[in-house]
N, CA, C and O of each residue as an XYZ file, in Angstrom:
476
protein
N       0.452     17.482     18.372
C       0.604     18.891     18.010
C       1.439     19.555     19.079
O       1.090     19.531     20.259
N       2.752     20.259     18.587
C       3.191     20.160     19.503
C       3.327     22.257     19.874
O       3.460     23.170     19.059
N       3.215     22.304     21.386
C       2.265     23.668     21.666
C       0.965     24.034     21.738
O       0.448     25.151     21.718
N       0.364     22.615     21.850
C      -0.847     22.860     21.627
C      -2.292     23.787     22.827
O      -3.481     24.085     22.707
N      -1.349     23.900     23.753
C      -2.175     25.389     24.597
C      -1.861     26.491     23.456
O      -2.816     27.022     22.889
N      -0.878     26.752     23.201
C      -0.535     27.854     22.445
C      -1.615     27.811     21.337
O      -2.404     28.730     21.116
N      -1.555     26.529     20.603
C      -2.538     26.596     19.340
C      -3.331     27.386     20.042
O      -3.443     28.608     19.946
N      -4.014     26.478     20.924
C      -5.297     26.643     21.194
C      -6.262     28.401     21.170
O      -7.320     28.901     20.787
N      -4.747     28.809     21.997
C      -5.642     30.364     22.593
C      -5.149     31.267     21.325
O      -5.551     32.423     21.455
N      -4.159     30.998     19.777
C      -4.472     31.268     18.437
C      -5.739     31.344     17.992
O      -6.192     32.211     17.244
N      -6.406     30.263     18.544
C      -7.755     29.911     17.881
C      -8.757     30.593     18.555
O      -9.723     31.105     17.989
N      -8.536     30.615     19.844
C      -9.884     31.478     20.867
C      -9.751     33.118     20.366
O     -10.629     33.956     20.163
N      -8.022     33.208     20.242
C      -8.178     34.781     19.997
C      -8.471     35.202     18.872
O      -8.932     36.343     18.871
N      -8.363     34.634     17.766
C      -8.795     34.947     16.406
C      -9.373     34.231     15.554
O      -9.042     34.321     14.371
N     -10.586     33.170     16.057
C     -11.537     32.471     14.981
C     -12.550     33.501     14.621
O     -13.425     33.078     13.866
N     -12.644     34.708     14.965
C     -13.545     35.592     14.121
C     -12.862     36.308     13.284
O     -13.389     37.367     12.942
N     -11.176     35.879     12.564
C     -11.051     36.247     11.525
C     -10.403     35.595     10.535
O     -10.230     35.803      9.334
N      -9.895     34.267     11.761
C      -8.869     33.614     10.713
C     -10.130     32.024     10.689
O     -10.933     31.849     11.607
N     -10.043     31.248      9.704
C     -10.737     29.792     10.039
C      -9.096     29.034      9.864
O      -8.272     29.160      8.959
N      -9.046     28.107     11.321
C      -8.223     26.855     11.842
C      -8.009     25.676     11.083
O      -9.059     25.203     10.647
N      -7.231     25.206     10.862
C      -7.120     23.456     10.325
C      -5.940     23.053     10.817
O      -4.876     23.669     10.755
N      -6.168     21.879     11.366
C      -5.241     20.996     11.673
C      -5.009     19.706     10.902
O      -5.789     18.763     11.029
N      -3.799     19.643      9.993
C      -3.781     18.618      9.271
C      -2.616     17.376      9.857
O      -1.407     17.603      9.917
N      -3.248     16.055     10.261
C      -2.472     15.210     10.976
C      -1.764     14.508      9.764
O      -2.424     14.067      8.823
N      -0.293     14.414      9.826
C       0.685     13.925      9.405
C       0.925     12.255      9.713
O       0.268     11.476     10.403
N       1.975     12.087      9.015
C       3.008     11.092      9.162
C       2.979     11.454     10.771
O       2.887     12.559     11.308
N       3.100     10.019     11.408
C       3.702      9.730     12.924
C       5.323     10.600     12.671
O       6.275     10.347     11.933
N       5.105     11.516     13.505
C       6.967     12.394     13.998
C       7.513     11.122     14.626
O       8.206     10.397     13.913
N       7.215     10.692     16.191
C       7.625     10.186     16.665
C       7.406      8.568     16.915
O       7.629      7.996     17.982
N       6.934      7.971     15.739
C       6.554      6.796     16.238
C       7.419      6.110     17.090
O       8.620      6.288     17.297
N       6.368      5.023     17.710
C       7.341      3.890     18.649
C       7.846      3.123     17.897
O       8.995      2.823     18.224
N       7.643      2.868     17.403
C       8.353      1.582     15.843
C       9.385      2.237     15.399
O      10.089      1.564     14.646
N       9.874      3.722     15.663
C      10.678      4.461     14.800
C      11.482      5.297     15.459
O      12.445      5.022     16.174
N      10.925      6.577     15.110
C      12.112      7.355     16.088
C      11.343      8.271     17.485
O      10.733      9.340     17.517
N      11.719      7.266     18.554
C      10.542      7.933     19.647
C      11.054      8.629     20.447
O      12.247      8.929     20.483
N       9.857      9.106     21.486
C      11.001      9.805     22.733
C       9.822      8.900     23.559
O       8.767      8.342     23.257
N      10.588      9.081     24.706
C      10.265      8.387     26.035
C       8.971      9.300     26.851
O       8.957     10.438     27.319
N       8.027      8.324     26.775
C       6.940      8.996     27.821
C       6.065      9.879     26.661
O       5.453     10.921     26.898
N       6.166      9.174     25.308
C       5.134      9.641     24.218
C       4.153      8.425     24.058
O       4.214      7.227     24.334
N       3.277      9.208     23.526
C       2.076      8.198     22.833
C       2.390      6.825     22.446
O       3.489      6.665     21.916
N       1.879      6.129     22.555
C       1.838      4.681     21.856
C       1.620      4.259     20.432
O       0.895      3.286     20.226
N       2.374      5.121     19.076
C       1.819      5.709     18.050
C       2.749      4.507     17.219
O       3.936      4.423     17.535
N       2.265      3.681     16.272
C       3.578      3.187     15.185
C       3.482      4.064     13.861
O       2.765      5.018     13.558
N       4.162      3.592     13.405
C       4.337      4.188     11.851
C       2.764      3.693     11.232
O       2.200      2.720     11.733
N       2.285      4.294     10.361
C       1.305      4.192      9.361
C       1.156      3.496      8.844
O       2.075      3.556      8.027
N       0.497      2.560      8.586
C       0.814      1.261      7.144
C      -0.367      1.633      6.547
O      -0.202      1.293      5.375
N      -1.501      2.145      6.647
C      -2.290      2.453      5.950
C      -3.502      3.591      6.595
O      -3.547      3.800      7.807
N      -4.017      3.961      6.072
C      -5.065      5.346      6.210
C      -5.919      4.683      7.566
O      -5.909      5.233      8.667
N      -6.635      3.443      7.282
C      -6.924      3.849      8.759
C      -6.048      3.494     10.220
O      -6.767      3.252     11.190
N      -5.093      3.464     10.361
C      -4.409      3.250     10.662
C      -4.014      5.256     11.205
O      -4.105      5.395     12.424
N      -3.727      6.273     10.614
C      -3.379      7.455     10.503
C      -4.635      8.047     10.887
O      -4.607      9.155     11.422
N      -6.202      7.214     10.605
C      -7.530      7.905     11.351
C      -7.447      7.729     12.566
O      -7.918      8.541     13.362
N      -6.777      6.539     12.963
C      -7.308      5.879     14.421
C      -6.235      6.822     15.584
O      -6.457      6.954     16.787
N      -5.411      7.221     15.043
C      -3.814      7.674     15.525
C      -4.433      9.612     15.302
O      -3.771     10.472     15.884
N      -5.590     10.018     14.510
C      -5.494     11.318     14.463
C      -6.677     11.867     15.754
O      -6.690     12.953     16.332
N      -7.467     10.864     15.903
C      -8.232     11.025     16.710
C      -8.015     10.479     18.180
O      -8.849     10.034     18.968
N      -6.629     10.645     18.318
C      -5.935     10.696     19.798
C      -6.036     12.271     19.654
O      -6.750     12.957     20.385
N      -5.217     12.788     18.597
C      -5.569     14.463     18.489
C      -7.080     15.164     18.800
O      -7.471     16.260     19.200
N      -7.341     14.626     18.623
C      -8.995     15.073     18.102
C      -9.718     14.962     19.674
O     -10.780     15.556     19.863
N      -9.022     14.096     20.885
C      -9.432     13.808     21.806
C      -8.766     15.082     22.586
O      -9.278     15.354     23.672
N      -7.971     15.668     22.260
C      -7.081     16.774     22.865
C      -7.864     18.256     22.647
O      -7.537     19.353     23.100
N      -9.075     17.880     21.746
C      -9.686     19.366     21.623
C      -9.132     20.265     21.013
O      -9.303     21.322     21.620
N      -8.352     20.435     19.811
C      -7.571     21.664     19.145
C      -8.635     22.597     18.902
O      -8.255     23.644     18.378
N     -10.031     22.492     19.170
C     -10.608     23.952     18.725
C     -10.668     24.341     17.652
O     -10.746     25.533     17.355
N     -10.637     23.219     16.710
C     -10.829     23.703     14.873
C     -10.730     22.352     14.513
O     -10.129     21.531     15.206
N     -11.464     22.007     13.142
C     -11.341     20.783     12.776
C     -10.048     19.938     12.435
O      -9.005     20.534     12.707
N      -9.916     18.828     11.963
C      -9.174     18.491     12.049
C      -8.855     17.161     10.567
O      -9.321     16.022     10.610
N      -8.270     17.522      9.779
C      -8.134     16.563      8.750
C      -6.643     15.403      8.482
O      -5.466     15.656      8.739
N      -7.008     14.603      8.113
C      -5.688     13.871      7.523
C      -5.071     13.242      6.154
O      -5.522     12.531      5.256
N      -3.877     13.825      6.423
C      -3.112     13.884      4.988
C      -3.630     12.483      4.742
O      -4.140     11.662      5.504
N      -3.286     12.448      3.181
C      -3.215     10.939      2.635
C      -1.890      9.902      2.929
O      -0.762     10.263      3.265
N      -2.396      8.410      2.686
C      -1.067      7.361      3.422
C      -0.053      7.984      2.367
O       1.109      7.937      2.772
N      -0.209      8.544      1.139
C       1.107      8.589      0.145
C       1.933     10.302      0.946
O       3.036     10.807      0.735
N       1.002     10.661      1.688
C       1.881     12.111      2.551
C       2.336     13.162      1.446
O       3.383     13.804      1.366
N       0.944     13.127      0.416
C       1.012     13.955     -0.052
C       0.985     15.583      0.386
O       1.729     16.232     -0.350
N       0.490     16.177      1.131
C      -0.029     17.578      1.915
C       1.470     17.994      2.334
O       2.084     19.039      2.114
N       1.877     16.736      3.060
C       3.276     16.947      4.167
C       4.566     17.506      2.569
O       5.169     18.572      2.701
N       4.749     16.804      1.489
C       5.621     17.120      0.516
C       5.120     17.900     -0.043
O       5.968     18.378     -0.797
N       4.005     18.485     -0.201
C       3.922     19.372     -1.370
C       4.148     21.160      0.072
O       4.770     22.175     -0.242
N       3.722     21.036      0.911
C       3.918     22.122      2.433
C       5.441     21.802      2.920
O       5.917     22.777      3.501
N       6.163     20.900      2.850
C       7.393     20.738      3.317
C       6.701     20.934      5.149
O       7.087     21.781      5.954
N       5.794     20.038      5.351
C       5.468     20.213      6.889
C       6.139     18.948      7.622
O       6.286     19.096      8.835
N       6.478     17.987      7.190
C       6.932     17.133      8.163
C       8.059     17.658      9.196
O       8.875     18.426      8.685
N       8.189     17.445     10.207
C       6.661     17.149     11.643
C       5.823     17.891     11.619
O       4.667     17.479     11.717
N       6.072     19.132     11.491
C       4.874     20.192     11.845
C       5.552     21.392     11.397
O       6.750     21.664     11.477
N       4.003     22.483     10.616
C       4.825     23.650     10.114
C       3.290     24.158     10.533
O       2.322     23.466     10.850
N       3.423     25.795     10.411
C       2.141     26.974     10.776
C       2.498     27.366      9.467
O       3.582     27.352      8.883
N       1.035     27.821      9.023
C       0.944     28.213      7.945
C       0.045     29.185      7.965
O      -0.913     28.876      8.674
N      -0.080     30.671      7.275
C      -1.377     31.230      7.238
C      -1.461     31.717      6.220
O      -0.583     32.534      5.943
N      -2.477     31.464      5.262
C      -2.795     31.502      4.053
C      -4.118     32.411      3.939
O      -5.092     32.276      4.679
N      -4.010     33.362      2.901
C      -5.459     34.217      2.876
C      -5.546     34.373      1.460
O      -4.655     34.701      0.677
N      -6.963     34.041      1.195
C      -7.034     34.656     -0.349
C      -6.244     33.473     -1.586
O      -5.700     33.568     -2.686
N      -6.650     32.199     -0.436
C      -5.533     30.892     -1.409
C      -4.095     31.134     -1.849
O      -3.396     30.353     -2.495
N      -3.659     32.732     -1.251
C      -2.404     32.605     -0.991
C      -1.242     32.754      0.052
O      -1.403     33.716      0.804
N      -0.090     32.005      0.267
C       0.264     31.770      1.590
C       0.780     33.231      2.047
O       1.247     34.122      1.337
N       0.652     33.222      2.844
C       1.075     35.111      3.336
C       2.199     34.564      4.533
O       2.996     35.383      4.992
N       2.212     33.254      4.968
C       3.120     33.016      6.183
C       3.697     31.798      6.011
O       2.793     31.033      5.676
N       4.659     31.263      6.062
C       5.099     29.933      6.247
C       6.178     29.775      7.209
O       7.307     30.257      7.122
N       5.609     28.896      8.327
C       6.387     29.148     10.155
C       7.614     28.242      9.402
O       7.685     27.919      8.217
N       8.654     27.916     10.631
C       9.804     27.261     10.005
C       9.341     25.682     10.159
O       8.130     25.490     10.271
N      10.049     24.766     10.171
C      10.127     23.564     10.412
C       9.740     23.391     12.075
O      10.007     24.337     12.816
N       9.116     22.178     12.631
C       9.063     22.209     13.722
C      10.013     20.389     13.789
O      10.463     19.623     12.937
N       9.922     20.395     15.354
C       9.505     21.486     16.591
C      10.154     22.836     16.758
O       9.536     23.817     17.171
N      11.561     22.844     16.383
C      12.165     23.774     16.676
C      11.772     25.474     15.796
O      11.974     26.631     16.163
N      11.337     25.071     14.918
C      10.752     26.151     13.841
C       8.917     26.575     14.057
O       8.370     27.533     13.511
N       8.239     25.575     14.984
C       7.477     26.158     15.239
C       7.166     26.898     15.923
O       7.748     26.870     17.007
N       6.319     27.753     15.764
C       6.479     29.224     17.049
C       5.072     29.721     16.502
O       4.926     30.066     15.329
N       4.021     29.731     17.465
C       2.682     30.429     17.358
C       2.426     32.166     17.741
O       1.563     33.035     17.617
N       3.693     31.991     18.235
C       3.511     33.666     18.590
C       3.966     34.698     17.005
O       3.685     35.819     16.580
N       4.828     33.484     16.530
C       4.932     34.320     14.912
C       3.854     34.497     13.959
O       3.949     35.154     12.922
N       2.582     33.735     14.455
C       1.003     33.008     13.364
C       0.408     34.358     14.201
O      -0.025     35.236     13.455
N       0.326     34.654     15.745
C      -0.149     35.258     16.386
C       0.302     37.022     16.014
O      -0.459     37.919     16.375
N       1.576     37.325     15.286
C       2.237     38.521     14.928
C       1.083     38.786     13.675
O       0.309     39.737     13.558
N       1.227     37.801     12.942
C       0.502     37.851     11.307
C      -0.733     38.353     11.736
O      -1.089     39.519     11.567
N      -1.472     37.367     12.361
C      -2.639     37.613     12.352
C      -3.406     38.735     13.171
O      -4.608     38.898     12.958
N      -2.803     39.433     14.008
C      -2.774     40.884     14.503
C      -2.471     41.945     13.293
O      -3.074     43.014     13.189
N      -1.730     41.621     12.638
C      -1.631     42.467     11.312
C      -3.097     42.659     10.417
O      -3.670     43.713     10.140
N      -3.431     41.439     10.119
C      -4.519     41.269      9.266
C      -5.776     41.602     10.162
O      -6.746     41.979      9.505
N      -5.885     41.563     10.986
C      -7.094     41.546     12.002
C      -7.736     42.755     12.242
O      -8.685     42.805     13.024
């Protein structure tokens, strides 16, 4: 997750109005694939548990809200257009925010604008 202090103090400052989810994706950077240097030891997915064992490296990082994972077919990621990572804030089952593409499109201080609005 990438920003994930940032997530974090999203979540300290407003879990009494917003509820958190973190949904773990497709490997961004696998080592088998397209990596960067001095990342995780992550390969590509070949199957679900495989994407459990790899989400709960996350899960060891403490995001402060639960934490679920897409299915091996990456359904969540195509139907959200989240691959690598997108912010989303949704109220009322409908989306009220959709951050840009990450890394470069993610930005918590824009989730952090919204949710001062609603708050």
């Amino acid at each position: 997750l990438f920003k994930l202090d940032e997530f974090k103090q999203l979540v300290k400052d407003f879990s009494d109005v917003a509820d958190f989810l973190v949904v773990y994706l497709a490997e961004a950077h696998a080592t088998d694939a397209w990596a960067f240097e001095n990342n995780i030891d992550i390969s590509v997915h070949k199957n679900l548990e495989e994407r459990l064992a790899a989400a709960r490296t996350l899960v060891k990082e403490d995001p402060l809200c639960p934490v679920v994972v897409d299915e091996i077919t990456n359904i969540t990621a195509s139907k959200y257009g989240a691959l690598p990572e997108r912010l989303y804030v949704i109220q009322s089952g409908k989306v009220i925010y959709q951050g840009g593409i990450g890394p470069w499109g993610y930005n918590p201080e824009e989730v952090r604008k919204v949710l001062e609005k609603i708050n």
